GROMACS .gro file of C-alpha atoms in nm:
model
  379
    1UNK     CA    1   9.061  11.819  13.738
    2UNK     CA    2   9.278  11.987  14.022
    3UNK     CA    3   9.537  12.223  14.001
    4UNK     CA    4   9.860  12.129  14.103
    5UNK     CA    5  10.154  12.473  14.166
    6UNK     CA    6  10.435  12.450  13.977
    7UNK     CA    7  10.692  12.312  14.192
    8UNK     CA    8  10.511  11.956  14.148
    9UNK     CA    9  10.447  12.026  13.793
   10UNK     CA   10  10.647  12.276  13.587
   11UNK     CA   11  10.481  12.491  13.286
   12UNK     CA   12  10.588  12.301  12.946
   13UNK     CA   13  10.921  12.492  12.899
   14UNK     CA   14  11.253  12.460  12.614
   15UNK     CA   15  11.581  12.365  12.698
   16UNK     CA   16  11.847  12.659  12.717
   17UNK     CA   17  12.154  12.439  12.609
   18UNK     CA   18  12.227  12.119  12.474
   19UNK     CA   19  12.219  11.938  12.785
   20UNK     CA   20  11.988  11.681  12.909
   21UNK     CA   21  11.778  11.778  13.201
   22UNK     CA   22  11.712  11.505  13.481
   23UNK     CA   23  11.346  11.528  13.363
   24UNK     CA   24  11.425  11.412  13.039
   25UNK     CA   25  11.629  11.125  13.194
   26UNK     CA   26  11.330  11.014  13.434
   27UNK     CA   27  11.119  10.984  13.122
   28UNK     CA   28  11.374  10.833  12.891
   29UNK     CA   29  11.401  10.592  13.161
   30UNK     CA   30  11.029  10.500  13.180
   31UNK     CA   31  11.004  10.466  12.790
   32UNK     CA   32  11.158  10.319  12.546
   33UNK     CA   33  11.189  10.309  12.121
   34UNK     CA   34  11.181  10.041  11.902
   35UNK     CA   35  11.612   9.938  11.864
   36UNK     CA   36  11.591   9.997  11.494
   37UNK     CA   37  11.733   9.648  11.369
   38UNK     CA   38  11.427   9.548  11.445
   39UNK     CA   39  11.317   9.743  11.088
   40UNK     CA   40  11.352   9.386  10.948
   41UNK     CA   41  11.073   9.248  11.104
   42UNK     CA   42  10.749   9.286  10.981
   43UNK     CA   43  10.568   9.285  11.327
   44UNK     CA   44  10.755   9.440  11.624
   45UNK     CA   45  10.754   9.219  11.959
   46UNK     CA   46  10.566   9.354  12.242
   47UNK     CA   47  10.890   9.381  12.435
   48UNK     CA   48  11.037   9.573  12.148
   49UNK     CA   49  10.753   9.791  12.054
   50UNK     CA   50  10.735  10.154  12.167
   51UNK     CA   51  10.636  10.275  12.491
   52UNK     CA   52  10.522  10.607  12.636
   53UNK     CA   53  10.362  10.579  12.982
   54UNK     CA   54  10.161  10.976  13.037
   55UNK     CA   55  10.174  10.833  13.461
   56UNK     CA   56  10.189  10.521  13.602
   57UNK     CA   57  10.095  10.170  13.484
   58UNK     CA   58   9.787  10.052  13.631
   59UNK     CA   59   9.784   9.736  13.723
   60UNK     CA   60   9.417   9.600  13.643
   61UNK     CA   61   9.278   9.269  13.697
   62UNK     CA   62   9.105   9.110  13.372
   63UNK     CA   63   8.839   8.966  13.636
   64UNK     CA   64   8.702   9.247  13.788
   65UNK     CA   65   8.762   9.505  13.470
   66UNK     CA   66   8.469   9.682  13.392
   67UNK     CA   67   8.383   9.923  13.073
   68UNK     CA   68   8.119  10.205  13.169
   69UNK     CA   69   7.938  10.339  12.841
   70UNK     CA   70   7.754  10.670  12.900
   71UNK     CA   71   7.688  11.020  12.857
   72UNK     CA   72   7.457  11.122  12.592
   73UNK     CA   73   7.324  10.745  12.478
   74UNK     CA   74   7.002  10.633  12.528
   75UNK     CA   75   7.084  10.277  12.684
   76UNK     CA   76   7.408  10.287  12.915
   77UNK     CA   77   7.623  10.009  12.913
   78UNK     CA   78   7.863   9.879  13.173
   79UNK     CA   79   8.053   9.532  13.050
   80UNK     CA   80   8.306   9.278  13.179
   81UNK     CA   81   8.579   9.158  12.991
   82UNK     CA   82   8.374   8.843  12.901
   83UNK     CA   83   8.089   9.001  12.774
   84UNK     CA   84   8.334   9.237  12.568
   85UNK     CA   85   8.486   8.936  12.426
   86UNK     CA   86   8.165   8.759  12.386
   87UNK     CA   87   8.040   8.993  12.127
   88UNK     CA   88   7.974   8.830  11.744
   89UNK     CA   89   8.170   8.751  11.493
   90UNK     CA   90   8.087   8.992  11.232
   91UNK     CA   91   8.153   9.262  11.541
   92UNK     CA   92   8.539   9.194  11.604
   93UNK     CA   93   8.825   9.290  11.361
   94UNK     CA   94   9.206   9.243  11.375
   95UNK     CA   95   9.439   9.495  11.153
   96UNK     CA   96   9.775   9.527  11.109
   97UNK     CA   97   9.872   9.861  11.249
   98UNK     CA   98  10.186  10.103  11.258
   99UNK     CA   99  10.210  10.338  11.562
  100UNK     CA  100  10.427  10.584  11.635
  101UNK     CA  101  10.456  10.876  11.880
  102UNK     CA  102  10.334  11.202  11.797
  103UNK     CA  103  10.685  11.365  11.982
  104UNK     CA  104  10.876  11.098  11.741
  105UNK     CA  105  11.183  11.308  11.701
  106UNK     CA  106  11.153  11.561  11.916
  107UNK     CA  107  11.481  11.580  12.047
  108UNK     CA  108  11.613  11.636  11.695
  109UNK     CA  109  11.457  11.963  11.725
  110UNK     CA  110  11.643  12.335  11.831
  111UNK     CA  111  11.535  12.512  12.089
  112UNK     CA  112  11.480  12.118  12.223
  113UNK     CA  113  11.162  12.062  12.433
  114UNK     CA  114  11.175  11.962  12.768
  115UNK     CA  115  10.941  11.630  12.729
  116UNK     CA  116  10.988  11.242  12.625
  117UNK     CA  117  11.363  11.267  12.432
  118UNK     CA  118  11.252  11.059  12.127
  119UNK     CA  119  11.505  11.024  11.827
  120UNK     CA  120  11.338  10.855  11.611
  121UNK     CA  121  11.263  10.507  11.774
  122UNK     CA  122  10.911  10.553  11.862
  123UNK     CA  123  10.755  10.344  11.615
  124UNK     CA  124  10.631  10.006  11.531
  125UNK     CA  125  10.395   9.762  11.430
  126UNK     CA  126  10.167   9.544  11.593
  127UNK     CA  127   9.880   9.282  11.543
  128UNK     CA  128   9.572   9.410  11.703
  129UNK     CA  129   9.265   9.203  11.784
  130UNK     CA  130   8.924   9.329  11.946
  131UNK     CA  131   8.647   9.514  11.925
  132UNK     CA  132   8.493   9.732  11.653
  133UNK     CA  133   8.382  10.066  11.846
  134UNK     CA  134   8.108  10.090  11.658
  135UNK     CA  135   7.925   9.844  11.776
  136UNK     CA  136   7.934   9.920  12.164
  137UNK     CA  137   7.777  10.295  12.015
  138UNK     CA  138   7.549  10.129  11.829
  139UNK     CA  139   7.438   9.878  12.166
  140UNK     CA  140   7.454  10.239  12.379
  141UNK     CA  141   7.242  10.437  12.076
  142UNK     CA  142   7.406  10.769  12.034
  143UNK     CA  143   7.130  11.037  12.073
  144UNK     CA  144   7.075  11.314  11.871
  145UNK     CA  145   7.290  11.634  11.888
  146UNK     CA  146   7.604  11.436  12.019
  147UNK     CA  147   7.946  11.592  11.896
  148UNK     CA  148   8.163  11.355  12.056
  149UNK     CA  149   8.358  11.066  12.217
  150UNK     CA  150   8.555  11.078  12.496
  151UNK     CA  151   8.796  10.779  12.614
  152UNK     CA  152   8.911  10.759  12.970
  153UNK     CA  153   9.187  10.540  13.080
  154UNK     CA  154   9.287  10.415  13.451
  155UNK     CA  155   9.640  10.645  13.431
  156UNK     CA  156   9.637  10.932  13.656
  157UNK     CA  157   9.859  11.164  13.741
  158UNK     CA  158   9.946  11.559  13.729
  159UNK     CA  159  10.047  11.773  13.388
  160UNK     CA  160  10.116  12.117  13.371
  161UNK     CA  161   9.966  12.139  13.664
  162UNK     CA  162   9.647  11.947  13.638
  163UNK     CA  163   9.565  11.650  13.763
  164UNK     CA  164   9.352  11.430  13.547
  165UNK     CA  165   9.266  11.087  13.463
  166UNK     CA  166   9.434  11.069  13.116
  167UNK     CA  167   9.174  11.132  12.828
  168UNK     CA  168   9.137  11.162  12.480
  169UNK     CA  169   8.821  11.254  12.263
  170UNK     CA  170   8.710  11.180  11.863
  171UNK     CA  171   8.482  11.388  11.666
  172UNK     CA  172   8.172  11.183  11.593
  173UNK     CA  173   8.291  11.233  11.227
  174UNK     CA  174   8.582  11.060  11.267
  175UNK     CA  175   8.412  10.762  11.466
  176UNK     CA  176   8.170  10.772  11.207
  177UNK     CA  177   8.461  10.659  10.975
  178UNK     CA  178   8.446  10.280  11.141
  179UNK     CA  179   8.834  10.250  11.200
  180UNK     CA  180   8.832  10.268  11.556
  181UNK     CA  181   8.798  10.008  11.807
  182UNK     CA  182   8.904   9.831  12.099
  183UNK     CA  183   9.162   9.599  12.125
  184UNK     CA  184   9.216   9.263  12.371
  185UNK     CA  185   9.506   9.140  12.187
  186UNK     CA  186   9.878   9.221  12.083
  187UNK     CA  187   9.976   8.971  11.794
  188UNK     CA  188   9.777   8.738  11.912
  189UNK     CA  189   9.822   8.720  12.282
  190UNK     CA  190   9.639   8.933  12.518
  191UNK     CA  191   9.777   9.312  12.592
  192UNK     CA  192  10.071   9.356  12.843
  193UNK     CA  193  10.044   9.624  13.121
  194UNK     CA  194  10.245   9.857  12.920
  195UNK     CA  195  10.021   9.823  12.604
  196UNK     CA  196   9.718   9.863  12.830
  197UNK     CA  197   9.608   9.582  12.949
  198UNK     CA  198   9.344   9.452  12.937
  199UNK     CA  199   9.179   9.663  12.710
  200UNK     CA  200   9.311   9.933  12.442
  201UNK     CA  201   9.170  10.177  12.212
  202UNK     CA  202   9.339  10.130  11.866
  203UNK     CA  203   9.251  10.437  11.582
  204UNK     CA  204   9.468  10.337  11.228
  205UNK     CA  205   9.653  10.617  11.119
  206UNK     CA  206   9.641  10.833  11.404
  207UNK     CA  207   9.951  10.963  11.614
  208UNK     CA  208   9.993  10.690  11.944
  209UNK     CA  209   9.825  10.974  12.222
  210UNK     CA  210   9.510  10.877  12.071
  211UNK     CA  211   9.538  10.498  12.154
  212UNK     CA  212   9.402  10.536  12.499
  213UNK     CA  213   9.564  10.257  12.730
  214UNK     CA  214   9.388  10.093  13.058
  215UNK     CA  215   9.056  10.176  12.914
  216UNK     CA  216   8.761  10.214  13.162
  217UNK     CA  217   8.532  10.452  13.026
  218UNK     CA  218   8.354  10.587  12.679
  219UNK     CA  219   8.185  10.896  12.716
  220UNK     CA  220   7.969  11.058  12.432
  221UNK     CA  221   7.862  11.411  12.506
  222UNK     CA  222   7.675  11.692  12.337
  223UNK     CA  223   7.971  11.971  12.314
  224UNK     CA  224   8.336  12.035  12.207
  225UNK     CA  225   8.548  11.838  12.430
  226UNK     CA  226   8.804  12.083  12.640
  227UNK     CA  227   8.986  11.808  12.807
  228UNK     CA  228   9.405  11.869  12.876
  229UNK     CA  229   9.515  11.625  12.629
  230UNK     CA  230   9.349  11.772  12.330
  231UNK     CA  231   9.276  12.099  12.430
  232UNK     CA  232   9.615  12.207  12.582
  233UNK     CA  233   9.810  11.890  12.441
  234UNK     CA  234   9.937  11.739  12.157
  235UNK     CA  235   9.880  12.102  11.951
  236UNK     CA  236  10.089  12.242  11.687
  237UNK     CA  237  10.209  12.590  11.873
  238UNK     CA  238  10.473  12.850  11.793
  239UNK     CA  239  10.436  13.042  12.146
  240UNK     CA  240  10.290  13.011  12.494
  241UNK     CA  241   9.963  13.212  12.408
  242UNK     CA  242   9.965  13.022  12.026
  243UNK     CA  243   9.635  12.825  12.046
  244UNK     CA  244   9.767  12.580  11.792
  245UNK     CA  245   9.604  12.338  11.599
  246UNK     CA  246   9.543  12.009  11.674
  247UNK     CA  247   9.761  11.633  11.636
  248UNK     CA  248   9.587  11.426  11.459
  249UNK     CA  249   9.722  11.179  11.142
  250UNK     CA  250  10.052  11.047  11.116
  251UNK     CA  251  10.268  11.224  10.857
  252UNK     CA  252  10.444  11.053  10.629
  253UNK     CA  253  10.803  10.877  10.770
  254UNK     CA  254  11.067  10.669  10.628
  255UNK     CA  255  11.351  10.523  10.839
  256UNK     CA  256  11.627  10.303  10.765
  257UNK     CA  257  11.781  10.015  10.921
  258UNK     CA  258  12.121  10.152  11.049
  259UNK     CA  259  12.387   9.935  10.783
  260UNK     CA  260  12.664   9.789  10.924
  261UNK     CA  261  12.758   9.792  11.281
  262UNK     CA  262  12.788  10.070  11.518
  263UNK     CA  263  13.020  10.235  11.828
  264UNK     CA  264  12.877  10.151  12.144
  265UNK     CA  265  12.835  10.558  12.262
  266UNK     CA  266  12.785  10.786  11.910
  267UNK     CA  267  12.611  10.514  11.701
  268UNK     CA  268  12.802  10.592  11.409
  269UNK     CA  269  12.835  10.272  11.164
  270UNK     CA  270  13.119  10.131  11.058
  271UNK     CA  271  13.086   9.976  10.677
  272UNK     CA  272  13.314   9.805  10.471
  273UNK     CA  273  13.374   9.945  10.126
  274UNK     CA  274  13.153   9.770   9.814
  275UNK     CA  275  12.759   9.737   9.749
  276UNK     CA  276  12.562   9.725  10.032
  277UNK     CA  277  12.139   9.701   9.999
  278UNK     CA  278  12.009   9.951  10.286
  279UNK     CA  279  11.655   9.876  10.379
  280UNK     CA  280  11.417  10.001  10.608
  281UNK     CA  281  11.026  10.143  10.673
  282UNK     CA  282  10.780  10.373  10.518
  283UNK     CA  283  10.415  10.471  10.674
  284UNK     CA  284  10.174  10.752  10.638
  285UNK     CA  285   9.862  10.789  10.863
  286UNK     CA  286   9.688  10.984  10.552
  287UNK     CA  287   9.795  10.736  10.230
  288UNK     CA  288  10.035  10.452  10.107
  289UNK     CA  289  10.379  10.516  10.058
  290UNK     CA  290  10.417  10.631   9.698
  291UNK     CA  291  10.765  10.693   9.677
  292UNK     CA  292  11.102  10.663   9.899
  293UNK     CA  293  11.427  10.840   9.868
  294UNK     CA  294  11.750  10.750   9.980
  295UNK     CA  295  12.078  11.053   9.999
  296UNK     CA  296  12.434  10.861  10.025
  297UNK     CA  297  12.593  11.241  10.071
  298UNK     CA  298  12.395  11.372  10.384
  299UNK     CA  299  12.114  11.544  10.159
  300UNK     CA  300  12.309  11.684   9.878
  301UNK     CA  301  12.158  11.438   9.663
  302UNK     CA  302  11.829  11.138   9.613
  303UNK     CA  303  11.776  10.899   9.449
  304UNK     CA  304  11.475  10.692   9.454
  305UNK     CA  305  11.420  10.341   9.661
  306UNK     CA  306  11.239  10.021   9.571
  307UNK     CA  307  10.915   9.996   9.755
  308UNK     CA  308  10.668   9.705   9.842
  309UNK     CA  309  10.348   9.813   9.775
  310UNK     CA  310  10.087   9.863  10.043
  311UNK     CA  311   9.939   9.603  10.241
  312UNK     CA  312   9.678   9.703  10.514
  313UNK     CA  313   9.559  10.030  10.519
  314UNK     CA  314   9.824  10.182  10.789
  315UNK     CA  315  10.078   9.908  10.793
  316UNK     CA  316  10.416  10.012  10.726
  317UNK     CA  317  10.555   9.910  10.388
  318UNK     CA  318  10.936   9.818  10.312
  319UNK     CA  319  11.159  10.000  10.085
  320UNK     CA  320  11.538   9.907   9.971
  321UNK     CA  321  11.797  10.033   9.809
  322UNK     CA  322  12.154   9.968   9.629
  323UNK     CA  323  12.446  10.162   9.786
  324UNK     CA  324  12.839  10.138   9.615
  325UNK     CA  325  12.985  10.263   9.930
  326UNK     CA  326  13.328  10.414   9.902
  327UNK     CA  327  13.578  10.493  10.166
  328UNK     CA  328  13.480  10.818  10.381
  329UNK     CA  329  13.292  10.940  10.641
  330UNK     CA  330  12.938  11.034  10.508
  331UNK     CA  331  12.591  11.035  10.606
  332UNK     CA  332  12.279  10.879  10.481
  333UNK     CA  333  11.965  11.018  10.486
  334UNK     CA  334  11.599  10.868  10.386
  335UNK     CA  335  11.230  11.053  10.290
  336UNK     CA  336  10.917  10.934  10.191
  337UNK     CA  337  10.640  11.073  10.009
  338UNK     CA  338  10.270  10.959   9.984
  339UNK     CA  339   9.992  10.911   9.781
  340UNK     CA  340   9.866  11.242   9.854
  341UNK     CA  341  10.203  11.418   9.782
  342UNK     CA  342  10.297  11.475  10.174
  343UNK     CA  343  10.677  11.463  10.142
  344UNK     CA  344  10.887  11.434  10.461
  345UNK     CA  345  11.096  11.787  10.500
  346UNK     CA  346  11.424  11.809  10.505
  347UNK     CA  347  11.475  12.032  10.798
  348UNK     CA  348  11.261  12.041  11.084
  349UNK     CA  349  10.960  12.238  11.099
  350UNK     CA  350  10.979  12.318  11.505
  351UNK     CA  351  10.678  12.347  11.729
  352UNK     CA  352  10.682  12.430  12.079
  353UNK     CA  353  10.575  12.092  12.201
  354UNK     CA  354  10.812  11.929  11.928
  355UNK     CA  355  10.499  11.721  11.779
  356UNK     CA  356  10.457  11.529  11.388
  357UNK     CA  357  10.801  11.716  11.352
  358UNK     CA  358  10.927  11.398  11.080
  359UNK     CA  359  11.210  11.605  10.965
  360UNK     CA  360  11.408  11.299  10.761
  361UNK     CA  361  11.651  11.047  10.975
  362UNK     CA  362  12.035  11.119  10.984
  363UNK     CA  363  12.265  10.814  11.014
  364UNK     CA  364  12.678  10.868  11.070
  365UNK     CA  365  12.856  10.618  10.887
  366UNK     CA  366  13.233  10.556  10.850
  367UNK     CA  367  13.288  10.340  10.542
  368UNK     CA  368  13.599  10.168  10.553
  369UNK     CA  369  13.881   9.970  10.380
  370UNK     CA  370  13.811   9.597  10.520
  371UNK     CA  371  14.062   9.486  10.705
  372UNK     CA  372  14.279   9.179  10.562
  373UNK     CA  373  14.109   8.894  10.572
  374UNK     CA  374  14.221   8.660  10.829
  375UNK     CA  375  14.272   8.956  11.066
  376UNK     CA  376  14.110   8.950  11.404
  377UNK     CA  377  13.929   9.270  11.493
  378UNK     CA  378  14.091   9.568  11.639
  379UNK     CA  379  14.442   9.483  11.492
   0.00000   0.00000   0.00000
């Protein structure tokens, strides 16, 4: 990795007002959130899906695509995307998988973050089909004394003033688990360019930096892994010199499908008066959703929400709830709690990088008298 001075690369810094820097708006412009009508649907389209792009998008070709296997293995491997695909039956897996951003909500958060301005969009759910990981480290044989796995992806570019290919590493305890693996396929057709085509790694449950994209290389090695996305990265910090502690599981999150419909610029809603079912999304990257709460009075008050029960492990589940909306300006707010008792806070809990910060979601509404009937709209 190569050092890069600060005019090319700035130190990660906080905003000093409430005003959007032109950094933010070159990376909102790059990335997008999942529009959250699209709650409804219990797989998000590609097109829909999240997407946060570290660099640039490689390009790669599926013909010449090659993954190198190496570092502290006894038989390197290097395979094409046929062989890859080519592997048996009993060695490929597809799973049903919610992913969201580790910096999901960040620019909820005060002092803001100068990163990736996610509200809280960066989410959804995908079919994933491929390859368990597992079985490539069992072809390779891991040797004894290993500590580690390290995923390299075809991105490159400069952060904080380092230029690096972008990588990612996994305890060998947490491979070990036989979650991760490598995925082909986005609901059933093979990966776009800005999911990673042609080749993916996909770890249930884990915040989305872990899902390396463009993958070209596994790397096992014999030490702690000191790489600049989880050493300096995607960390819990209070303060510049605050070590922090590391990203890793996706806390629990509930959002709601915004009722009614909105004004172009603020977003508020506009409902008419009378009962109204709100709906929306609960996931947890440590447990099923045990319990969903919806506030009608902007967090004075819960009450609890209908949920589905869990399907696959790390699949979002649906919740619902009955509303007798009366006329005023209000705001609803939903939380979820899961089987392990992690309950979404109500106020944020602020890092310095603005990460798993899943302070609840805030939606303006105006309910309304409905006009007469018969009436055309805006008279």
């Amino acid at each position: 990795m190569t050092s890069i001075d600060d005019r090319t690369s700035p130190p990660a810094r906080l905003a000093e007002d409430d005003a959007i820097s032109l950094d933010e708006l070159r990376l909102a412009t790059r990335n997008h959130g999942m529009p959250l009508e699209m709650l409804d649907l219990d797989v998000t389209p590609p097109g829909l899906h999240y997407v946060l792009v570290h660099y640039d998008i490689p390009l790669l070709d599926p013909a010449t695509w090659r993954l190198e296997i190496d570092g502290h293995v006894d038989h390197p491997l290097s395979l094409d995307l046929e062989a890859l695909e080519g592997l048996g039956e009993a060695d490929r897996v597809t799973r049903r998988v919610t992913l969201e951003c580790a910096g999901n909500g960040r620019a909820r958060t005060s002092p803001r973050p100068i990163s990736q301005p996610w509200l809280d969009e960066a989410v959804g759910t995908a079919e994933w089909s491929g390859v368990r990981l597992s079985a490539l480290l069992d072809r390779a044989g891991i040797l004894p004394g290993a500590q580690a796995v390290v995923f390299t992806g075809a991105d490159h570019g400069v952060e904080r003033g380092i230029e690096q290919d972008y990588q990612r590493a996994l305890s060998l305890e947490e491979v070990a688990r036989d979650e991760a693996f490598l995925a082909t396929t986005m609901n059933g057709q093979p990966l776009p360019p800005q999911h990673g085509a042609p080749v993916r790694l996909v770890v249930p449950g884990w915040y989305g930096m872990t899902y390396v994209k463009w993958l070209v290389r596994i790397t096992v090695i014999d030490h702690v892994f000191t790489g600049f996305q989880n050493a300096t990265a995607y960390r819990i910090k209070q303060d510049r010199t605050d070590p922090g502690e590391p990203v890793t599981r996706i806390e629990p999150r509930a959002l709601m499908k915004p009722p009614g419909f909105p004004d172009f610029q603020t977003r508020t809603r506009v409902v008419d008066e009378g009962t109204h079912v709100l709906t929306g999304r609960a996931w947890s990257g440590h447990a099923p959703i045990a319990r969903v709460e919806v506030s009608t009075d902007g967090g004075d008050s819960w009450a609890d929400a209908e949920v589905a029960p869990p399907g696959e492990a790390y699949e979002w589940q649906r919740w619902s709830f009955v509303w007798h909306a009366t006329p005023r300006r209000t705001e609803l707010c939903v939380r979820a709690t899961d089987a392990d008792g992690r309950t979404q806070p109500v106020s944020q809990r602020w890092n310095r990088q603005g990460m798993a910060n899943s302070h609840v979601q805030r939606v303006p509404v105006l309910v309304r008298v409905p006009p007469p009937e018969g009436s055309q709209p805006g008279t």
